[in-house]
Amino acid sequence: MWLTGRLAPDFKTIANFRQANGPAIRAVCSQFIVLCRQLGLFTRAVVAIDSSKMKAVNNRDKNFTAAKVQSRMKQVQDNIDRYLEELDRADREESDIAEPKAARLKEKIARLRDQICALEAREEEVRLAPDQQVSLTDPDARAMATAGRGTSLVGYNLQVAVDTQHHLIVAHEVINIGNDRGQLSTMAAKAKDALGVEALDAIADKGYFKGEEIRTCEGIGVTAFVPRPLTSGAKARGRFGKQDFVYLEQEDVYRCPVGERLIYRFTSVEADMTLHSYWSSNCQACALHDQCTTGKERRIKRWEHEAVVEVMGRRLDRRPDAMRIRRQTVEHPFGTLKTWMGSTHFLMKTLKHVGTETSLHILAYNLKRMISTFGVQPLIAAIKT
Ligand code: SF4
């Protein structure tokens, strides 16, 4: 309204404008961060990277995976079986209501059989989809698990990089992949570009932990702070976890909890990662054998670039406040955006348009943030110059 001299276009005009000007809206959003940079706001070059799953315009019932189709087929088949039994009973009955009842049941069974045919066609569609998933209302929306709540929604994954000083969203991306494991270096690179800095610290939660991503960050001048998730099955079952073994770099061996040396044995490649295997020959005679392994000996695998991850672990030990800073930084923008968007979140469909809608929200968030930290008049003056 300010830009258009207090003109108040109706909702359709706004919707059309938003639909037709995606690239320009995204460019304005980026340009605003350039303006903040020129105003000297980003002196620390530290960002918190986080994500949130946001609902799409796609009901859960209109999203199909192979498992969902199977479960619905089973439900429909159970109903058919139940009606068939009722039909048998109706056939045996000799009363004037038996005949119309049987006709009604036959109709219901025919309808359910049509549903089975439709589900079989859907099953084939799901099988042929690149990620074995089909959404009917918004074809790009995907079913995603939501962290902490143990539920899922059909939507998008909004990635943001937020500066820890002013809580401005310096970079964002909307994706339709339900996890964050491969997003750290992409988001950090975008944030680094937006801030125009040579070196950047990026703090993220353990959902972003991935060795290759941390190594890529190192290569582009980003220092990552990401805690390692404790995924050791051995530890969960009460046995020693990998963290109980100490790597001795100079000797290229692991020292186990009883002080034995696990020496290098061979190298293998698993899921495109080169792994070195280590074990000791004294495991069978070890008093703690049962606490350590169910096999003959305890084997430890080491990624060829594991040192990068170990250095990051030590870095995190020296910055115990990193996770608190991360939480405090990202809670603010996500809390605000979700309040504005309401319970339905996105209104537009497809990845491209949802991306535009997000850019508009983020531009509004950053603008309001700047108005409250910088003031209206100084901000207008800065925009004019
Ligand atoms: S079983 Fe082997 S690796 Fe485990 S504590 Fe005993 S000697 Fe060490």
mmCIF file of C-alpha atoms and ligand atoms in Angstrom:
data_model
loop_
_atom_site.group_PDB
_atom_site.id
_atom_site.type_symbol
_atom_site.label_atom_id
_atom_site.label_comp_id
_atom_site.label_asym_id
_atom_site.label_seq_id
_atom_site.Cartn_x
_atom_site.Cartn_y
_atom_site.Cartn_z
ATOM 1 C CA MET A 1 0.000 0.000 0.000
ATOM 2 C CA TRP A 2 2.895 2.313 0.718
ATOM 3 C CA LEU A 3 4.513 1.536 -2.611
ATOM 4 C CA THR A 4 1.262 2.010 -4.509
ATOM 5 C CA GLY A 5 0.269 5.274 -2.833
ATOM 6 C CA ARG A 6 -2.404 3.765 -0.545
ATOM 7 C CA LEU A 7 -4.123 1.886 -3.326
ATOM 8 C CA ALA A 8 -5.900 -1.155 -1.918
ATOM 9 C CA PRO A 9 -6.163 -3.750 -4.690
ATOM 10 C CA ASP A 10 -8.699 -6.555 -4.195
ATOM 11 C CA PHE A 11 -7.671 -10.117 -3.395
ATOM 12 C CA LYS A 12 -7.881 -11.283 -7.027
ATOM 13 C CA THR A 13 -5.544 -8.506 -8.220
ATOM 14 C CA ILE A 14 -3.077 -9.402 -5.456
ATOM 15 C CA ALA A 15 -3.343 -13.126 -6.310
ATOM 16 C CA ASN A 16 -2.733 -12.445 -10.022
ATOM 17 C CA PHE A 17 0.182 -10.154 -9.213
ATOM 18 C CA ARG A 18 1.724 -12.823 -6.994
ATOM 19 C CA GLN A 19 1.173 -15.502 -9.644
ATOM 20 C CA ALA A 20 2.701 -13.464 -12.478
ATOM 21 C CA ASN A 21 5.692 -11.920 -10.709
ATOM 22 C CA GLY A 22 7.443 -14.819 -8.965
ATOM 23 C CA PRO A 23 11.020 -14.059 -10.115
ATOM 24 C CA ALA A 24 10.641 -10.337 -9.345
ATOM 25 C CA ILE A 25 9.241 -11.020 -5.850
ATOM 26 C CA ARG A 26 12.119 -13.405 -5.110
ATOM 27 C CA ALA A 27 14.592 -10.804 -6.420
ATOM 28 C CA VAL A 28 13.136 -8.077 -4.164
ATOM 29 C CA CYS A 29 13.461 -10.427 -1.197
ATOM 30 C CA SER A 30 17.179 -10.962 -1.982
ATOM 31 C CA GLN A 31 17.682 -7.269 -2.739
ATOM 32 C CA PHE A 32 16.360 -6.343 0.686
ATOM 33 C CA ILE A 33 19.123 -8.416 2.279
ATOM 34 C CA VAL A 34 21.665 -6.588 0.090
ATOM 35 C CA LEU A 35 20.249 -3.328 1.490
ATOM 36 C CA CYS A 36 20.618 -4.600 5.067
ATOM 37 C CA ARG A 37 24.175 -5.612 4.232
ATOM 38 C CA GLN A 38 24.927 -2.130 2.879
ATOM 39 C CA LEU A 39 23.575 -0.680 6.124
ATOM 40 C CA GLY A 40 26.301 -2.633 7.923
ATOM 41 C CA LEU A 41 23.949 -4.948 9.824
ATOM 42 C CA PHE A 42 25.843 -8.182 9.361
ATOM 43 C CA THR A 43 29.059 -7.687 11.239
ATOM 44 C CA ARG A 44 29.229 -11.084 12.913
ATOM 45 C CA ALA A 45 28.716 -13.442 9.939
ATOM 46 C CA VAL A 46 27.038 -16.115 12.059
ATOM 47 C CA VAL A 47 23.817 -17.777 10.920
ATOM 48 C CA ALA A 48 21.523 -20.410 12.355
ATOM 49 C CA ILE A 49 20.150 -22.791 9.758
ATOM 50 C CA ASP A 50 16.857 -24.516 10.436
ATOM 51 C CA SER A 51 13.756 -25.851 8.761
ATOM 52 C CA SER A 52 10.057 -26.257 9.345
ATOM 53 C CA LYS A 53 7.473 -28.413 7.639
ATOM 54 C CA MET A 54 4.617 -26.269 6.325
ATOM 55 C CA LYS A 55 1.225 -27.530 5.167
ATOM 56 C CA ALA A 56 0.331 -27.414 1.482
ATOM 57 C CA VAL A 57 -3.114 -27.079 -0.076
ATOM 58 C CA ASN A 58 -3.393 -30.844 -0.163
ATOM 59 C CA ASN A 59 -5.486 -32.914 2.197
ATOM 60 C CA ARG A 60 -3.805 -35.998 3.666
ATOM 61 C CA ASP A 61 -6.490 -38.154 2.040
ATOM 62 C CA LYS A 62 -5.427 -36.815 -1.353
ATOM 63 C CA ASN A 63 -1.832 -37.917 -0.910
ATOM 64 C CA PHE A 64 -0.895 -41.486 -1.800
ATOM 65 C CA THR A 65 2.099 -43.690 -1.082
ATOM 66 C CA ALA A 66 2.279 -47.442 -1.729
ATOM 67 C CA ALA A 67 1.644 -48.145 1.980
ATOM 68 C CA LYS A 68 -1.367 -45.796 2.112
ATOM 69 C CA VAL A 69 -2.935 -47.347 -0.996
ATOM 70 C CA GLN A 70 -2.422 -50.849 0.448
ATOM 71 C CA SER A 71 -3.985 -49.896 3.760
ATOM 72 C CA ARG A 72 -7.009 -48.288 2.046
ATOM 73 C CA MET A 73 -7.437 -51.336 -0.179
ATOM 74 C CA LYS A 74 -7.462 -53.525 2.905
ATOM 75 C CA GLN A 75 -10.095 -51.317 4.564
ATOM 76 C CA VAL A 76 -12.321 -51.440 1.475
ATOM 77 C CA GLN A 77 -11.832 -55.206 1.099
ATOM 78 C CA ASP A 78 -12.772 -55.717 4.779
ATOM 79 C CA ASN A 79 -15.984 -53.769 4.142
ATOM 80 C CA ILE A 80 -16.747 -55.847 1.039
ATOM 81 C CA ASP A 81 -16.264 -59.057 3.082
ATOM 82 C CA ARG A 82 -18.567 -57.757 5.800
ATOM 83 C CA TYR A 83 -21.312 -56.858 3.292
ATOM 84 C CA LEU A 84 -20.942 -60.236 1.566
ATOM 85 C CA GLU A 85 -21.579 -61.987 4.895
ATOM 86 C CA GLU A 86 -24.631 -59.780 5.459
ATOM 87 C CA LEU A 87 -25.800 -60.631 1.938
ATOM 88 C CA ASP A 88 -25.500 -64.377 2.718
ATOM 89 C CA ARG A 89 -27.614 -63.878 5.809
ATOM 90 C CA ALA A 90 -30.180 -61.829 3.870
ATOM 91 C CA ASP A 91 -30.393 -64.587 1.225
ATOM 92 C CA ARG A 92 -31.188 -67.149 3.935
ATOM 93 C CA GLU A 93 -33.896 -64.970 5.486
ATOM 94 C CA GLU A 94 -37.419 -65.370 4.198
ATOM 95 C CA SER A 95 -39.109 -62.067 4.841
ATOM 96 C CA ASP A 96 -40.414 -59.170 2.756
ATOM 97 C CA ILE A 97 -37.498 -56.961 3.836
ATOM 98 C CA ALA A 98 -34.830 -59.492 2.777
ATOM 99 C CA GLU A 99 -35.061 -58.700 -0.918
ATOM 100 C CA PRO A 100 -34.709 -54.883 -0.752
ATOM 101 C CA LYS A 101 -31.950 -55.334 1.863
ATOM 102 C CA ALA A 102 -30.058 -57.659 -0.484
ATOM 103 C CA ALA A 103 -30.420 -55.153 -3.335
ATOM 104 C CA ARG A 104 -29.023 -52.376 -1.137
ATOM 105 C CA LEU A 105 -26.090 -54.534 -0.083
ATOM 106 C CA LYS A 106 -25.316 -55.444 -3.708
ATOM 107 C CA GLU A 107 -25.234 -51.757 -4.589
ATOM 108 C CA LYS A 108 -22.832 -51.039 -1.736
ATOM 109 C CA ILE A 109 -20.585 -53.941 -2.755
ATOM 110 C CA ALA A 110 -20.532 -52.727 -6.369
ATOM 111 C CA ARG A 111 -19.515 -49.251 -5.210
ATOM 112 C CA LEU A 112 -16.725 -50.656 -3.050
ATOM 113 C CA ARG A 113 -15.492 -52.824 -5.943
ATOM 114 C CA ASP A 114 -15.275 -49.656 -8.068
ATOM 115 C CA GLN A 115 -13.190 -48.120 -5.274
ATOM 116 C CA ILE A 116 -10.846 -51.131 -5.376
ATOM 117 C CA CYS A 117 -10.419 -50.649 -9.155
ATOM 118 C CA ALA A 118 -9.678 -46.949 -8.630
ATOM 119 C CA LEU A 119 -7.149 -47.787 -5.903
ATOM 120 C CA GLU A 120 -5.459 -50.353 -8.182
ATOM 121 C CA ALA A 121 -5.062 -47.636 -10.830
ATOM 122 C CA ARG A 122 -3.697 -45.280 -8.146
ATOM 123 C CA GLU A 123 -1.256 -47.955 -7.005
ATOM 124 C CA GLU A 124 0.187 -48.115 -10.526
ATOM 125 C CA GLU A 125 0.424 -44.319 -10.650
ATOM 126 C CA VAL A 126 2.327 -44.317 -7.335
ATOM 127 C CA ARG A 127 4.642 -47.063 -8.581
ATOM 128 C CA LEU A 128 5.520 -45.024 -11.674
ATOM 129 C CA ALA A 129 6.074 -41.716 -9.771
ATOM 130 C CA PRO A 130 9.785 -40.824 -9.366
ATOM 131 C CA ASP A 131 9.584 -40.862 -5.559
ATOM 132 C CA GLN A 132 6.655 -43.316 -5.299
ATOM 133 C CA GLN A 133 4.271 -40.667 -4.056
ATOM 134 C CA VAL A 134 1.282 -38.900 -5.632
ATOM 135 C CA SER A 135 -0.509 -35.760 -4.410
ATOM 136 C CA LEU A 136 -3.748 -34.892 -6.194
ATOM 137 C CA THR A 137 -4.428 -31.246 -5.264
ATOM 138 C CA ASP A 138 -0.857 -29.935 -5.241
ATOM 139 C CA PRO A 139 1.282 -32.326 -7.284
ATOM 140 C CA ASP A 140 4.558 -31.110 -5.712
ATOM 141 C CA ALA A 141 3.466 -31.476 -2.067
ATOM 142 C CA ARG A 142 4.861 -34.463 -0.207
ATOM 143 C CA ALA A 143 3.970 -36.367 2.966
ATOM 144 C CA MET A 144 6.577 -35.518 5.620
ATOM 145 C CA ALA A 145 7.132 -36.534 9.213
ATOM 146 C CA THR A 146 7.045 -33.613 11.644
ATOM 147 C CA ALA A 147 9.822 -33.508 14.222
ATOM 148 C CA GLY A 148 8.933 -34.222 17.808
ATOM 149 C CA ARG A 149 5.198 -34.722 17.306
ATOM 150 C CA GLY A 150 5.385 -38.167 15.747
ATOM 151 C CA THR A 151 2.798 -37.156 13.134
ATOM 152 C CA SER A 152 3.048 -36.274 9.488
ATOM 153 C CA LEU A 153 1.677 -33.605 7.181
ATOM 154 C CA VAL A 154 1.462 -33.118 3.438
ATOM 155 C CA GLY A 155 3.457 -30.036 2.589
ATOM 156 C CA TYR A 156 6.853 -28.485 1.994
ATOM 157 C CA ASN A 157 10.077 -28.146 3.920
ATOM 158 C CA LEU A 158 11.030 -24.487 4.418
ATOM 159 C CA GLN A 159 14.767 -23.995 4.922
ATOM 160 C CA VAL A 160 16.047 -20.738 6.369
ATOM 161 C CA ALA A 161 19.378 -19.197 7.370
ATOM 162 C CA VAL A 162 18.849 -16.525 10.035
ATOM 163 C CA ASP A 163 21.493 -14.066 11.213
ATOM 164 C CA THR A 164 22.051 -14.468 14.938
ATOM 165 C CA GLN A 165 22.416 -10.754 15.626
ATOM 166 C CA HIS A 166 19.227 -9.225 14.185
ATOM 167 C CA HIS A 167 17.200 -12.375 13.424
ATOM 168 C CA LEU A 168 16.829 -11.428 9.762
ATOM 169 C CA ILE A 169 16.245 -14.280 7.310
ATOM 170 C CA VAL A 170 19.226 -13.904 4.995
ATOM 171 C CA ALA A 171 18.537 -16.937 2.800
ATOM 172 C CA HIS A 172 15.671 -19.344 2.300
ATOM 173 C CA GLU A 173 14.604 -22.216 0.099
ATOM 174 C CA VAL A 174 11.445 -24.283 -0.180
ATOM 175 C CA ILE A 175 11.997 -27.956 -0.933
ATOM 176 C CA ASN A 176 9.736 -30.990 -1.044
ATOM 177 C CA ILE A 177 12.166 -33.405 0.578
ATOM 178 C CA GLY A 178 11.154 -34.383 4.098
ATOM 179 C CA ASN A 179 14.603 -34.343 5.749
ATOM 180 C CA ASP A 180 17.447 -31.849 6.189
ATOM 181 C CA ARG A 181 20.457 -34.134 5.854
ATOM 182 C CA GLY A 182 21.588 -32.846 2.470
ATOM 183 C CA GLN A 183 20.759 -29.144 2.950
ATOM 184 C CA LEU A 184 23.541 -27.723 5.149
ATOM 185 C CA SER A 185 26.112 -26.724 2.516
ATOM 186 C CA THR A 186 23.469 -25.390 0.080
ATOM 187 C CA MET A 187 21.886 -23.153 2.719
ATOM 188 C CA ALA A 188 25.255 -22.071 4.125
ATOM 189 C CA ALA A 189 26.507 -21.161 0.623
ATOM 190 C CA LYS A 190 23.345 -19.113 -0.036
ATOM 191 C CA ALA A 191 23.730 -17.319 3.302
ATOM 192 C CA LYS A 192 27.406 -16.620 2.653
ATOM 193 C CA ASP A 193 26.557 -15.174 -0.762
ATOM 194 C CA ALA A 194 23.747 -13.045 0.664
ATOM 195 C CA LEU A 195 25.981 -11.664 3.408
ATOM 196 C CA GLY A 196 28.883 -11.142 1.002
ATOM 197 C CA VAL A 197 31.449 -12.496 3.479
ATOM 198 C CA GLU A 198 34.581 -14.568 3.013
ATOM 199 C CA ALA A 199 33.982 -16.741 6.080
ATOM 200 C CA LEU A 200 30.781 -17.747 7.814
ATOM 201 C CA ASP A 201 29.832 -19.696 10.950
ATOM 202 C CA ALA A 202 26.731 -21.874 10.442
ATOM 203 C CA ILE A 203 24.934 -23.463 13.393
ATOM 204 C CA ALA A 204 22.349 -26.186 12.783
ATOM 205 C CA ASP A 205 20.673 -29.006 14.707
ATOM 206 C CA LYS A 206 21.571 -32.682 14.448
ATOM 207 C CA GLY A 207 19.059 -33.252 11.646
ATOM 208 C CA TYR A 208 21.605 -31.546 9.365
ATOM 209 C CA PHE A 209 24.495 -33.807 10.341
ATOM 210 C CA LYS A 210 26.124 -35.439 7.338
ATOM 211 C CA GLY A 211 29.873 -35.926 6.945
ATOM 212 C CA GLU A 212 30.015 -34.945 3.263
ATOM 213 C CA GLU A 213 27.976 -31.787 3.905
ATOM 214 C CA ILE A 214 30.312 -30.684 6.707
ATOM 215 C CA ARG A 215 33.298 -31.321 4.454
ATOM 216 C CA THR A 216 31.698 -29.320 1.605
ATOM 217 C CA CYS A 217 31.152 -26.445 4.049
ATOM 218 C CA GLU A 218 34.845 -26.479 4.933
ATOM 219 C CA GLY A 219 35.679 -26.204 1.230
ATOM 220 C CA ILE A 220 33.560 -23.065 0.746
ATOM 221 C CA GLY A 221 34.740 -21.191 3.838
ATOM 222 C CA VAL A 222 31.864 -22.129 6.129
ATOM 223 C CA THR A 223 32.611 -23.301 9.673
ATOM 224 C CA ALA A 224 29.827 -25.681 10.640
ATOM 225 C CA PHE A 225 28.515 -26.337 14.157
ATOM 226 C CA VAL A 226 26.279 -29.410 13.977
ATOM 227 C CA PRO A 227 25.988 -31.961 16.801
ATOM 228 C CA ARG A 228 26.345 -35.593 15.860
ATOM 229 C CA PRO A 229 23.178 -37.636 16.419
ATOM 230 C CA LEU A 230 23.647 -40.686 18.643
ATOM 231 C CA THR A 231 22.542 -43.398 16.267
ATOM 232 C CA SER A 232 24.628 -46.260 17.671
ATOM 233 C CA GLY A 233 22.447 -49.348 17.985
ATOM 234 C CA ALA A 234 25.100 -50.938 20.240
ATOM 235 C CA LYS A 235 24.811 -48.095 22.769
ATOM 236 C CA ALA A 236 21.004 -48.379 22.747
ATOM 237 C CA ARG A 237 21.321 -52.084 23.535
ATOM 238 C CA GLY A 238 23.622 -51.345 26.474
ATOM 239 C CA ARG A 239 26.930 -52.110 24.744
ATOM 240 C CA PHE A 240 29.873 -49.768 24.092
ATOM 241 C CA GLY A 241 29.126 -47.196 21.381
ATOM 242 C CA LYS A 242 31.597 -45.880 18.824
ATOM 243 C CA GLN A 243 32.105 -42.802 20.992
ATOM 244 C CA ASP A 244 33.748 -45.071 23.624
ATOM 245 C CA PHE A 245 36.607 -45.747 21.186
ATOM 246 C CA VAL A 246 39.369 -43.142 20.828
ATOM 247 C CA TYR A 247 41.103 -42.625 17.497
ATOM 248 C CA LEU A 248 44.877 -42.147 17.812
ATOM 249 C CA GLU A 249 45.807 -40.274 14.676
ATOM 250 C CA GLN A 250 49.572 -40.751 14.764
ATOM 251 C CA GLU A 251 49.320 -44.521 15.054
ATOM 252 C CA ASP A 252 46.155 -44.806 12.893
ATOM 253 C CA VAL A 253 44.523 -47.089 15.473
ATOM 254 C CA TYR A 254 41.485 -46.963 17.768
ATOM 255 C CA ARG A 255 41.907 -47.488 21.522
ATOM 256 C CA CYS A 256 39.034 -49.474 22.995
ATOM 257 C CA PRO A 257 37.538 -49.160 26.537
ATOM 258 C CA VAL A 258 39.985 -51.773 27.937
ATOM 259 C CA GLY A 259 42.974 -50.156 26.255
ATOM 260 C CA GLU A 260 43.446 -52.604 23.367
ATOM 261 C CA ARG A 261 44.556 -51.222 19.969
ATOM 262 C CA LEU A 262 42.176 -51.774 17.032
ATOM 263 C CA ILE A 263 44.416 -51.756 13.963
ATOM 264 C CA TYR A 264 43.598 -50.911 10.344
ATOM 265 C CA ARG A 265 42.525 -53.982 8.324
ATOM 266 C CA PHE A 266 40.950 -53.027 4.989
ATOM 267 C CA THR A 267 39.093 -50.342 3.039
ATOM 268 C CA SER A 268 35.640 -50.672 1.515
ATOM 269 C CA VAL A 269 33.102 -48.412 -0.205
ATOM 270 C CA GLU A 270 29.561 -48.207 1.161
ATOM 271 C CA ALA A 271 26.928 -45.788 -0.157
ATOM 272 C CA ASP A 272 29.662 -43.854 -2.028
ATOM 273 C CA MET A 273 31.710 -43.427 1.166
ATOM 274 C CA THR A 274 35.214 -44.852 1.522
ATOM 275 C CA LEU A 275 35.432 -46.559 4.915
ATOM 276 C CA HIS A 276 38.453 -48.009 6.726
ATOM 277 C CA SER A 277 37.832 -50.991 9.039
ATOM 278 C CA TYR A 278 39.686 -51.533 12.332
ATOM 279 C CA TRP A 279 39.686 -54.354 14.880
ATOM 280 C CA SER A 280 41.833 -56.077 17.487
ATOM 281 C CA SER A 281 42.847 -59.729 17.510
ATOM 282 C CA ASN A 282 42.402 -59.966 21.306
ATOM 283 C CA CYS A 283 38.635 -59.544 21.530
ATOM 284 C CA GLN A 284 37.809 -63.196 22.157
ATOM 285 C CA ALA A 285 39.914 -63.239 25.335
ATOM 286 C CA CYS A 286 38.468 -59.921 26.562
ATOM 287 C CA ALA A 287 36.578 -59.854 29.893
ATOM 288 C CA LEU A 288 34.189 -57.196 28.509
ATOM 289 C CA HIS A 289 33.557 -59.003 25.219
ATOM 290 C CA ASP A 290 29.784 -59.392 25.821
ATOM 291 C CA GLN A 291 29.505 -55.704 26.709
ATOM 292 C CA CYS A 292 31.208 -54.822 23.457
ATOM 293 C CA THR A 293 30.058 -57.061 20.618
ATOM 294 C CA THR A 294 27.941 -60.063 19.696
ATOM 295 C CA GLY A 295 30.470 -61.111 17.039
ATOM 296 C CA LYS A 296 33.955 -62.578 17.225
ATOM 297 C CA GLU A 297 35.560 -59.163 17.456
ATOM 298 C CA ARG A 298 34.399 -55.550 17.627
ATOM 299 C CA ARG A 299 34.901 -53.765 14.327
ATOM 300 C CA ILE A 300 34.989 -49.990 13.934
ATOM 301 C CA LYS A 301 34.516 -48.269 10.604
ATOM 302 C CA ARG A 302 36.076 -44.892 9.887
ATOM 303 C CA TRP A 303 35.117 -42.598 7.027
ATOM 304 C CA GLU A 304 38.167 -41.424 5.071
ATOM 305 C CA HIS A 305 37.364 -37.781 5.969
ATOM 306 C CA GLU A 306 36.276 -38.481 9.558
ATOM 307 C CA ALA A 307 38.878 -35.955 10.804
ATOM 308 C CA VAL A 308 36.649 -33.122 9.520
ATOM 309 C CA VAL A 309 33.802 -34.349 11.742
ATOM 310 C CA GLU A 310 36.105 -34.847 14.743
ATOM 311 C CA VAL A 311 37.456 -31.303 14.422
ATOM 312 C CA MET A 312 33.863 -30.033 14.358
ATOM 313 C CA GLY A 313 33.071 -32.065 17.503
ATOM 314 C CA ARG A 314 35.945 -30.360 19.362
ATOM 315 C CA ARG A 315 34.793 -26.984 18.022
ATOM 316 C CA LEU A 316 31.321 -27.607 19.448
ATOM 317 C CA ASP A 317 32.834 -28.580 22.819
ATOM 318 C CA ARG A 318 34.490 -25.162 22.919
ATOM 319 C CA ARG A 319 31.168 -23.418 22.074
ATOM 320 C CA PRO A 320 28.664 -24.908 24.546
ATOM 321 C CA ASP A 321 26.252 -22.013 23.883
ATOM 322 C CA ALA A 322 25.984 -22.744 20.153
ATOM 323 C CA MET A 323 22.774 -24.778 20.396
ATOM 324 C CA ARG A 324 21.127 -22.222 22.684
ATOM 325 C CA ILE A 325 21.967 -19.449 20.200
ATOM 326 C CA ARG A 326 20.570 -21.581 17.372
ATOM 327 C CA ARG A 327 17.282 -22.177 19.177
ATOM 328 C CA GLN A 328 16.825 -18.542 20.189
ATOM 329 C CA THR A 329 17.613 -17.344 16.672
ATOM 330 C CA VAL A 330 15.317 -19.591 14.646
ATOM 331 C CA GLU A 331 12.353 -19.635 17.024
ATOM 332 C CA HIS A 332 11.667 -15.979 16.323
ATOM 333 C CA PRO A 333 11.160 -16.064 12.512
ATOM 334 C CA PHE A 334 9.389 -19.422 12.442
ATOM 335 C CA GLY A 335 7.062 -18.397 15.270
ATOM 336 C CA THR A 336 6.196 -15.150 13.479
ATOM 337 C CA LEU A 337 5.757 -16.696 10.022
ATOM 338 C CA LYS A 338 3.531 -19.488 11.300
ATOM 339 C CA THR A 339 1.344 -17.045 13.218
ATOM 340 C CA TRP A 340 0.876 -14.971 10.073
ATOM 341 C CA MET A 341 0.209 -17.933 7.850
ATOM 342 C CA GLY A 342 -2.385 -19.455 10.215
ATOM 343 C CA SER A 343 -3.176 -23.123 10.410
ATOM 344 C CA THR A 344 -3.361 -23.682 6.653
ATOM 345 C CA HIS A 345 0.134 -22.300 5.900
ATOM 346 C CA PHE A 346 0.546 -22.133 2.096
ATOM 347 C CA LEU A 347 -2.281 -20.924 -0.153
ATOM 348 C CA MET A 348 -0.570 -21.437 -3.515
ATOM 349 C CA LYS A 349 0.169 -24.711 -5.274
ATOM 350 C CA THR A 350 3.329 -26.231 -6.788
ATOM 351 C CA LEU A 351 6.898 -25.735 -5.668
ATOM 352 C CA LYS A 352 7.426 -22.693 -7.906
ATOM 353 C CA HIS A 353 4.445 -20.709 -6.598
ATOM 354 C CA VAL A 354 4.912 -21.822 -2.996
ATOM 355 C CA GLY A 355 8.477 -20.484 -3.335
ATOM 356 C CA THR A 356 7.080 -17.076 -4.397
ATOM 357 C CA GLU A 357 4.549 -17.085 -1.564
ATOM 358 C CA THR A 358 7.366 -17.829 0.888
ATOM 359 C CA SER A 359 9.525 -15.018 -0.506
ATOM 360 C CA LEU A 360 6.658 -12.572 0.049
ATOM 361 C CA HIS A 361 6.214 -13.696 3.658
ATOM 362 C CA ILE A 362 9.944 -13.506 4.292
ATOM 363 C CA LEU A 363 10.211 -10.070 2.688
ATOM 364 C CA ALA A 364 7.377 -8.894 4.965
ATOM 365 C CA TYR A 365 9.060 -10.474 8.009
ATOM 366 C CA ASN A 366 12.441 -8.875 7.220
ATOM 367 C CA LEU A 367 10.801 -5.495 6.495
ATOM 368 C CA LYS A 368 8.909 -5.507 9.797
ATOM 369 C CA ARG A 369 12.022 -6.634 11.611
ATOM 370 C CA MET A 370 14.004 -3.766 10.085
ATOM 371 C CA ILE A 371 11.232 -1.271 10.893
ATOM 372 C CA SER A 372 11.396 -2.272 14.554
ATOM 373 C CA THR A 373 15.205 -2.339 14.813
ATOM 374 C CA PHE A 374 16.133 0.480 12.414
ATOM 375 C CA GLY A 375 13.048 2.723 12.420
ATOM 376 C CA VAL A 376 10.629 3.654 9.611
ATOM 377 C CA GLN A 377 12.168 6.945 8.485
ATOM 378 C CA PRO A 378 15.813 5.779 8.414
ATOM 379 C CA LEU A 379 14.688 2.678 6.490
ATOM 380 C CA ILE A 380 12.757 4.729 3.891
ATOM 381 C CA ALA A 381 15.742 7.023 3.520
ATOM 382 C CA ALA A 382 18.054 4.010 3.054
ATOM 383 C CA ILE A 383 15.720 2.473 0.423
ATOM 384 C CA LYS A 384 15.570 5.777 -1.471
ATOM 385 C CA THR A 385 19.335 6.023 -1.668
HETATM 386 S S1 SF4 B 1 35.837 -56.812 22.887
HETATM 387 FE FE1 SF4 B 1 37.648 -56.115 21.842
HETATM 388 S S2 SF4 B 1 37.253 -54.009 21.323
HETATM 389 FE FE2 SF4 B 1 35.749 -54.606 22.845
HETATM 390 S S3 SF4 B 1 36.592 -53.966 24.779
HETATM 391 FE FE3 SF4 B 1 37.191 -56.060 24.492
HETATM 392 S S4 SF4 B 1 39.176 -55.987 23.439
HETATM 393 FE FE4 SF4 B 1 38.255 -53.981 23.300
#
